[in-house]
Short mmCIF file of C-alpha atoms in Angstrom, two decimals:
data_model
loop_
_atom_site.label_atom_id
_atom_site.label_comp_id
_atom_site.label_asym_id
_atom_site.label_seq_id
_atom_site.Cartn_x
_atom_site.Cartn_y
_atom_site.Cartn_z
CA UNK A 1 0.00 0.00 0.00
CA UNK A 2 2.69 2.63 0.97
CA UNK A 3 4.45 1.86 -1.70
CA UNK A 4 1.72 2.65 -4.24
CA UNK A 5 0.79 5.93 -2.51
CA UNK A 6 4.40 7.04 -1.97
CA UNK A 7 7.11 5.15 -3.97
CA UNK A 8 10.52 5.10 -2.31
CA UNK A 9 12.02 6.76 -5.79
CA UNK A 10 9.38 9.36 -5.77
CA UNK A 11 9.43 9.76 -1.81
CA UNK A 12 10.38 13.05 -0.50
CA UNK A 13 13.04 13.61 2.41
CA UNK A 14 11.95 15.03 5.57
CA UNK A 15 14.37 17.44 5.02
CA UNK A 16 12.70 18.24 1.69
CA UNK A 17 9.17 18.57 3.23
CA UNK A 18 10.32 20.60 6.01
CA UNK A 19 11.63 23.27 3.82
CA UNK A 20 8.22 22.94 2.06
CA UNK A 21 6.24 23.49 4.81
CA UNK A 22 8.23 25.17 7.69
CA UNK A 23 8.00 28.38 7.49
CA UNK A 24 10.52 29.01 9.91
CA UNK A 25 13.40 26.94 7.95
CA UNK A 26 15.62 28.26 5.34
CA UNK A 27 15.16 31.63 3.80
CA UNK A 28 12.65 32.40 6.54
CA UNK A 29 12.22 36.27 5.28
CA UNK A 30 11.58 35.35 2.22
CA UNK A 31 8.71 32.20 2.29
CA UNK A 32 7.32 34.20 5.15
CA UNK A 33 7.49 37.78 2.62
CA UNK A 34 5.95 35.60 -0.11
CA UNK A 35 3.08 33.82 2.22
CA UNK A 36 1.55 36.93 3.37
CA UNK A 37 1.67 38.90 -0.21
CA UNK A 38 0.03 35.74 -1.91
CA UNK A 39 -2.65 35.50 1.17
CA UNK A 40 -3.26 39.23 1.08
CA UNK A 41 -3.89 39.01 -2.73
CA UNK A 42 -5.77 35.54 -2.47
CA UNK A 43 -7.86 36.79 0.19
CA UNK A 44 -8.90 40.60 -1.99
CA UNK A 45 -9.65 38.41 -4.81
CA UNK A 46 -11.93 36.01 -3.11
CA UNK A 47 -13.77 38.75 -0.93
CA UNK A 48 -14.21 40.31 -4.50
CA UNK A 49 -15.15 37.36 -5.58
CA UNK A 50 -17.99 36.72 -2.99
CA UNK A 51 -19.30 40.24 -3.04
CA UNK A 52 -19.92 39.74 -7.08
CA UNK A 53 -21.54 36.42 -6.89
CA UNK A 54 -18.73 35.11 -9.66
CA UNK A 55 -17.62 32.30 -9.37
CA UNK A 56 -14.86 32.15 -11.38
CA UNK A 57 -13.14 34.90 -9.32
CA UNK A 58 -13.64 32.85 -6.00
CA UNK A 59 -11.80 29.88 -7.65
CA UNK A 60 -8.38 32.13 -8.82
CA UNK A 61 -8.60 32.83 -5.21
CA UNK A 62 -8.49 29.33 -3.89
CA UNK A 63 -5.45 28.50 -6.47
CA UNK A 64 -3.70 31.40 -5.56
CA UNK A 65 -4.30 31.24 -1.33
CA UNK A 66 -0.90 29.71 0.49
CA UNK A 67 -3.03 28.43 3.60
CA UNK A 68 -2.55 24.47 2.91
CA UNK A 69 1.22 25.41 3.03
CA UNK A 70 0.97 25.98 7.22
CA UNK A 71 -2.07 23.33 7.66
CA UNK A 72 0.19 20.47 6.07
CA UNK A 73 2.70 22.25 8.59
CA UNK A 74 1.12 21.01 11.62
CA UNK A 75 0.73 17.71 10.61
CA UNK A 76 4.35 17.32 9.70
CA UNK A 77 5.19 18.83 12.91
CA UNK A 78 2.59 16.43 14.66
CA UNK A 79 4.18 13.40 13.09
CA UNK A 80 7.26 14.61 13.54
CA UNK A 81 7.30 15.67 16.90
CA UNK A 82 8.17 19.14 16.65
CA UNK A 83 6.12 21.92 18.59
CA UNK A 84 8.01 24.54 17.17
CA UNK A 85 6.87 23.74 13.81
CA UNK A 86 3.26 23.25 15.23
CA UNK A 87 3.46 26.50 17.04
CA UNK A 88 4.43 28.46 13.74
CA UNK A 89 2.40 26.83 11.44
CA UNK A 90 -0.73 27.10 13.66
CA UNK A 91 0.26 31.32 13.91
CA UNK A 92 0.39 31.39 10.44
CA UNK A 93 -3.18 30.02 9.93
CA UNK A 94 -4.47 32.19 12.68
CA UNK A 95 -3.27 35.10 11.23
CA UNK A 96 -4.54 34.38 8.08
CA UNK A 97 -7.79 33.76 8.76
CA UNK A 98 -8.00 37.37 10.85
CA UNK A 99 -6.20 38.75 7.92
CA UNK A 100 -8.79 37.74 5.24
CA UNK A 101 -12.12 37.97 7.59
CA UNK A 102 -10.71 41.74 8.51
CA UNK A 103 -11.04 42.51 4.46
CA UNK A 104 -14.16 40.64 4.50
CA UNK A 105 -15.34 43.17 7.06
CA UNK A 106 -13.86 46.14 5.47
CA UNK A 107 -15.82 45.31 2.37
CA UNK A 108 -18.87 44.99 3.92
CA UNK A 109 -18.39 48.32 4.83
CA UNK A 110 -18.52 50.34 1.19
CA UNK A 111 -21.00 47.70 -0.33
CA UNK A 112 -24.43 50.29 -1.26
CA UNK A 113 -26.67 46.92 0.30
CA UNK A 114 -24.89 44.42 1.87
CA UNK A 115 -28.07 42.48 2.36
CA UNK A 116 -28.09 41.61 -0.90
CA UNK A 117 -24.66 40.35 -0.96
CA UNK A 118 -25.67 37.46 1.49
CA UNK A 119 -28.24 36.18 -0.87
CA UNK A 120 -26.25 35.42 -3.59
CA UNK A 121 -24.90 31.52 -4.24
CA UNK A 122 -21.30 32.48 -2.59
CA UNK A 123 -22.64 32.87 0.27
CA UNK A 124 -25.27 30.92 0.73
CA UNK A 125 -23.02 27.90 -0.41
CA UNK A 126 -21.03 28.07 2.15
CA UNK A 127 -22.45 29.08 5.17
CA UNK A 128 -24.67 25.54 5.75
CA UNK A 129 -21.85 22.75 5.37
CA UNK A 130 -23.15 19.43 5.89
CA UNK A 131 -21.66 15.93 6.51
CA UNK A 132 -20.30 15.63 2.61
CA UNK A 133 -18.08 18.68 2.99
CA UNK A 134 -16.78 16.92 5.81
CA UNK A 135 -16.22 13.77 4.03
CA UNK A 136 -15.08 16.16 0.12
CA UNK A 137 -12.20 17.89 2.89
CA UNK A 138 -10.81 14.68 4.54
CA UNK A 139 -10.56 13.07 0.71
CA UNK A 140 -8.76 16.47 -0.23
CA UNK A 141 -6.74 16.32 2.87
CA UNK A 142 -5.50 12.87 1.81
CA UNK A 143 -4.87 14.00 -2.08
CA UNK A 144 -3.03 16.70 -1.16
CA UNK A 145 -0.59 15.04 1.65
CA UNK A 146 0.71 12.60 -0.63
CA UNK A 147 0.97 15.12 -3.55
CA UNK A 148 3.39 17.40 -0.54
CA UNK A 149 5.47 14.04 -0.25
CA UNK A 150 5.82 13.09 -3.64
CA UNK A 151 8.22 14.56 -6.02
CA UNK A 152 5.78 13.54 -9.35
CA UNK A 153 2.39 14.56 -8.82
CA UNK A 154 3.09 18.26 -7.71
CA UNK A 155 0.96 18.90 -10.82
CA UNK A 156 -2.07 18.40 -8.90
CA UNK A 157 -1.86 20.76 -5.81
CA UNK A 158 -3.68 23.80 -7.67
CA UNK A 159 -6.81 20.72 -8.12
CA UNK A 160 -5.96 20.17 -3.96
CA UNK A 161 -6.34 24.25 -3.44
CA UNK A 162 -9.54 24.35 -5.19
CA UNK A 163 -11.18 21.14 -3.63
CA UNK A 164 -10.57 22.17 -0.40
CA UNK A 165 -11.68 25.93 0.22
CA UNK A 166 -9.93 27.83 2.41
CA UNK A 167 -9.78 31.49 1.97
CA UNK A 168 -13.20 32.30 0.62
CA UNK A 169 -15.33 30.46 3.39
CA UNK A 170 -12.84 32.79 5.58
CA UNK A 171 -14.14 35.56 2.98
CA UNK A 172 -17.92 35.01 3.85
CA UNK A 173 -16.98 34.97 7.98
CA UNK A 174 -16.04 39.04 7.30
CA UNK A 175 -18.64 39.96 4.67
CA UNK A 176 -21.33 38.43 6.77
CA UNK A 177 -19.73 39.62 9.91
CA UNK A 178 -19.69 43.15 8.37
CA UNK A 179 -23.12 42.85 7.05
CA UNK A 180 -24.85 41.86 10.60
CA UNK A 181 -25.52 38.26 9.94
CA UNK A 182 -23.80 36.65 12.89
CA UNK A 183 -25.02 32.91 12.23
CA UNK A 184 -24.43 33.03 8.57
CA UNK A 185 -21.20 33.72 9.44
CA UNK A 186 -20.81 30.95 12.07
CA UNK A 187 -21.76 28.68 9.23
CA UNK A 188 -18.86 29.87 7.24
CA UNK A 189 -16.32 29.50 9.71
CA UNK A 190 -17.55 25.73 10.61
CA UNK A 191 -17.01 25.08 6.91
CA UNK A 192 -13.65 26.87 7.36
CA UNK A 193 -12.52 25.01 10.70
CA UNK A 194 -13.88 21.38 9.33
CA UNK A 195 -11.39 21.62 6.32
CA UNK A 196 -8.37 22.84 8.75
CA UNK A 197 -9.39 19.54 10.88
CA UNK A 198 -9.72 17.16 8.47
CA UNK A 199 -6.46 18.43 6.62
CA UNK A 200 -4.24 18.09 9.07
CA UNK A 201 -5.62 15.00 10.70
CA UNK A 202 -5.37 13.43 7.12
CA UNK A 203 -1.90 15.00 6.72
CA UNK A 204 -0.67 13.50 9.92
CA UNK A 205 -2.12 9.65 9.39
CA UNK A 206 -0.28 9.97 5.61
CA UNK A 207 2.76 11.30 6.98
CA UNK A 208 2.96 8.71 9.88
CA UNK A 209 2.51 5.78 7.22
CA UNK A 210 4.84 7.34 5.28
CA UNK A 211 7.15 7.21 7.43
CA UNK A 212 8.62 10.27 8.59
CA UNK A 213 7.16 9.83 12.27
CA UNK A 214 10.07 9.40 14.65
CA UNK A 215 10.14 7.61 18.15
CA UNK A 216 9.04 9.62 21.04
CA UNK A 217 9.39 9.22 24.71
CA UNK A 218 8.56 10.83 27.61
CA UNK A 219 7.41 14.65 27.64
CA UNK A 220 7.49 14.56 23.52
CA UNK A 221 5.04 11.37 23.52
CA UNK A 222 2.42 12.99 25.99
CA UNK A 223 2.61 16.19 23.71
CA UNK A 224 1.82 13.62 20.58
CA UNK A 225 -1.00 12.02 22.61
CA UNK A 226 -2.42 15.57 23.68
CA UNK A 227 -2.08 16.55 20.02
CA UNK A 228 -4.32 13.49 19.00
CA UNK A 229 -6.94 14.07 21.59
CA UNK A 230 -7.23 17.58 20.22
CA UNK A 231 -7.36 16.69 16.95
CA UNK A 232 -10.00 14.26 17.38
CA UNK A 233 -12.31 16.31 19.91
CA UNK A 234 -12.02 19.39 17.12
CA UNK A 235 -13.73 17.10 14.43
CA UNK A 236 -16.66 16.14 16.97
CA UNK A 237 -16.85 19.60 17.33
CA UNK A 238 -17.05 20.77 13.68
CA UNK A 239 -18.83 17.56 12.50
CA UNK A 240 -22.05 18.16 15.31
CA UNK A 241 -23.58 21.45 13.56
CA UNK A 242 -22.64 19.48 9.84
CA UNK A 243 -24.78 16.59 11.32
CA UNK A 244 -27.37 18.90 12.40
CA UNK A 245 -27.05 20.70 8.66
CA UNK A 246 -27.13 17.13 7.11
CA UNK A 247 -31.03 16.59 9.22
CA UNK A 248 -32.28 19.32 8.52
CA UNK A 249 -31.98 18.84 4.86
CA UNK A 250 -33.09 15.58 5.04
CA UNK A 251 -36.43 16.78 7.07
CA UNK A 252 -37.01 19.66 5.25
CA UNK A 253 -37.45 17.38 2.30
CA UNK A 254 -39.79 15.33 4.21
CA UNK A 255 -41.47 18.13 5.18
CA UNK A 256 -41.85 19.32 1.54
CA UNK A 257 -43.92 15.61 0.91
CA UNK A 258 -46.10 16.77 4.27
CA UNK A 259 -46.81 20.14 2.20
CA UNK A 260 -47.38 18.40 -1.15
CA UNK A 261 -49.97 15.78 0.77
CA UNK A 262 -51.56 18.81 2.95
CA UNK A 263 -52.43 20.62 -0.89
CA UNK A 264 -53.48 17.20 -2.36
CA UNK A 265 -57.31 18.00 -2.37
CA UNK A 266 -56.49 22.12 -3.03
CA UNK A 267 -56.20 23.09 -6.70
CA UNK A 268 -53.46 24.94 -8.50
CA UNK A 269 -51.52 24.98 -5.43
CA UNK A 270 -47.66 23.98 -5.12
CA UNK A 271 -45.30 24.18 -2.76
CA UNK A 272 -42.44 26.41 -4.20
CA UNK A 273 -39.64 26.61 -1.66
CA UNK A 274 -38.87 24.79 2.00
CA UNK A 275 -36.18 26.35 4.16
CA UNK A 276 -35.43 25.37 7.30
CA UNK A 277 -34.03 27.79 10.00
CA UNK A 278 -32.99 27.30 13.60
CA UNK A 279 -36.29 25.67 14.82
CA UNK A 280 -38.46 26.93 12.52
CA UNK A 281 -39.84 25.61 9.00
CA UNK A 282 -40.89 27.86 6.36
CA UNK A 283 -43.33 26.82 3.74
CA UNK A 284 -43.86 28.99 0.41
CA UNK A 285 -46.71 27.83 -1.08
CA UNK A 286 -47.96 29.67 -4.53
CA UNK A 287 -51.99 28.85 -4.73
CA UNK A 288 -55.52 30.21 -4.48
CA UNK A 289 -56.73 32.00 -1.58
CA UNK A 290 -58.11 29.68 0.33
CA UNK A 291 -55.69 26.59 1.67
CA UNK A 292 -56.29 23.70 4.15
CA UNK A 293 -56.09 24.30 7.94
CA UNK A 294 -52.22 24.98 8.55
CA UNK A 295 -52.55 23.41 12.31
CA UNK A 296 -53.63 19.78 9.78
CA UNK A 297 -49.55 20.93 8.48
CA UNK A 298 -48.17 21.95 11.95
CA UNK A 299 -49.33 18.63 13.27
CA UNK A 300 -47.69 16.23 10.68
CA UNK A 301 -44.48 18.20 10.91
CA UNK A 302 -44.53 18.23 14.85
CA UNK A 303 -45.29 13.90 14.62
CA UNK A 304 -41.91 13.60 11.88
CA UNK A 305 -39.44 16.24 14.07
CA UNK A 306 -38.43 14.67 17.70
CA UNK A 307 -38.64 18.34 18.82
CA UNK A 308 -40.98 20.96 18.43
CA UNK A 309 -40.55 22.87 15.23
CA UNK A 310 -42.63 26.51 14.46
CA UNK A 311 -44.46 25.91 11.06
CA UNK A 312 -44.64 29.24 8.98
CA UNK A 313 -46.74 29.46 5.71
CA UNK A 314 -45.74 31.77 3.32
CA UNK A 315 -48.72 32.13 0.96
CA UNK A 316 -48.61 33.63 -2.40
CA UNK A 317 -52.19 33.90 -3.53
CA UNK A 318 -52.39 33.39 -7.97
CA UNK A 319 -50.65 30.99 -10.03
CA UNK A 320 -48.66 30.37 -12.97
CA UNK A 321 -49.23 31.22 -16.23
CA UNK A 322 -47.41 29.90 -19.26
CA UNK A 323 -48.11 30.73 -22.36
CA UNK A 324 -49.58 28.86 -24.88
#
């Protein structure tokens, strides 16, 4: 197996990977100079990026953003033993992120509406991740380990940066943060923190089979051990509100067929749209003016939820016309 992931001709030293990833080793002024002009521009372009809906903008931002680069870090120096390396790396990311969420907030600032901004697919995408994101990030995580420890296949780390966003969930924490929308932006930075965790937790398991883990006793072993227990409360952490995302698709899906089955006997009524938020589940339904009981609705949802849920019905009285 290791050998097909990472062959011994291909395999890079750990002196190789540590200049790749330690941003304290070698020309330290100058990786460190050319990490935090590349974030700055990453993070301008993907704020831009999320503020005009485009998503071809937010993807030059992911290719360009140098955040794996410290995240991979941190693994290396888990596997490695190294709390130096850890300590850097993890400053690096922290900075970053305030970095780019401080522009995010600064353009939040000059947009004419800003509540408009947080309508648009950007943001929206990104600020409800669910289970697969979860799953998507540690898959990326594993991709882009082996392509760090492998001389050949350095070809596909711009695919890595793209796969597994970074910057521009970090650029939705500030806009939404600047615009007033507080959970919106928690949903972003879950998104954000669940593809930190699963990076370097896959980073550290490749690295370790790899073999560039070294014997460690005493104090060093505890730190490993405390490192691991981290690592592996932080993805219960981020994975609870993805698992909560993940239900409340599911229900709200279930609670369209509840809709669809409460306008059975009604005609030329449809239900157009089922969000779900917090504890409440809103209904748009497009139809004549008078619609079935909603307590008949509240009821059915209240017997599929195990907790109460607040049923809202957003009626749009008419109908569709198409022409013939």
């Amino acid at each position: 197996m290791l050998a097909a992931l990472i062959p011994d001709s291909q395999r890079r030293t750990f002196a190789e990977l540590r200049d790749r990833l330690d941003l304290s080793a070698g020309d330290r002024s100058a990786k460190r100079s050319a990490f935090w002009v590349m974030l700055t521009m990453s993070a301008l372009i993907a704020v831009a990026g999320v503020v005009s809906d485009s998503t071809a903008t937010v993807i030059g931002a992911m290719i360009v953003a140098p955040l794996s680069t410290p995240i991979l870090g941190v693994g290396l120096g888990i596997t490695a033993g190294r709390g130096k390396l850890i300590a850097i790396s993890l400053l690096h990311v922290f900075g970053g992120l305030v970095v780019v969420v401080l522009l995010g907030i600064l353009f939040a600032q000059v947009l004419p509406s800003p509540a408009s901004v947080l309508n648009n697919s950007q943001v929206l995408g990104r600020t409800s991740p669910a289970l697969m994101d979860l799953v998507a990030a540690v898959s990326t995580g594993f991709v882009g380990a082996i392509a760090i420890a492998r001389r050949d296949v350095g070809d596909v780390l711009p695919g890595v940066a793209i796969a597994i966003s970074l910057v521009p969930p970090l650029a939705v924490v500030g806009v939404c943060l600047g615009s007033g929308a507080l959970s919106l932006a928690a949903g972003a930075l879950v998104l954000f923190a669940s593809n930190v965790v699963a990076m370097i937790i896959t980073a550290t398991m490749v690295f370790v089979v790899a073999g560039y883990a070294v014997e460690v006793h005493g104090e060093a072993g505890h730190h490993r051990r405390h490192a691991y227990s981290l690592l592996a409360i932080a993805l219960i952490v981020v994975a609870i509100p993805m698992v909560v995302n993940s239900l409340s698709a599911l229900w709200a899906q279930q609670v369209n067929t509840l809709a669809d089955d409460w306008l059975a006997d009604t005609p030329n009524a449809e239900v157009t749209d089922v969000s779900w938020q917090g504890g409440t589940a809103t209904i748009s339904v497009l139809g004549p003016a008078a619609l079935p009981p909603v307590d008949r609705l509240a009821d059915s949802v209240d017997a599929l939820i195990p907790w109460h849920t607040e049923v809202q019905v957003v009626h749009t009285y008419g109908s569709r016309i198409t022409p013939k």
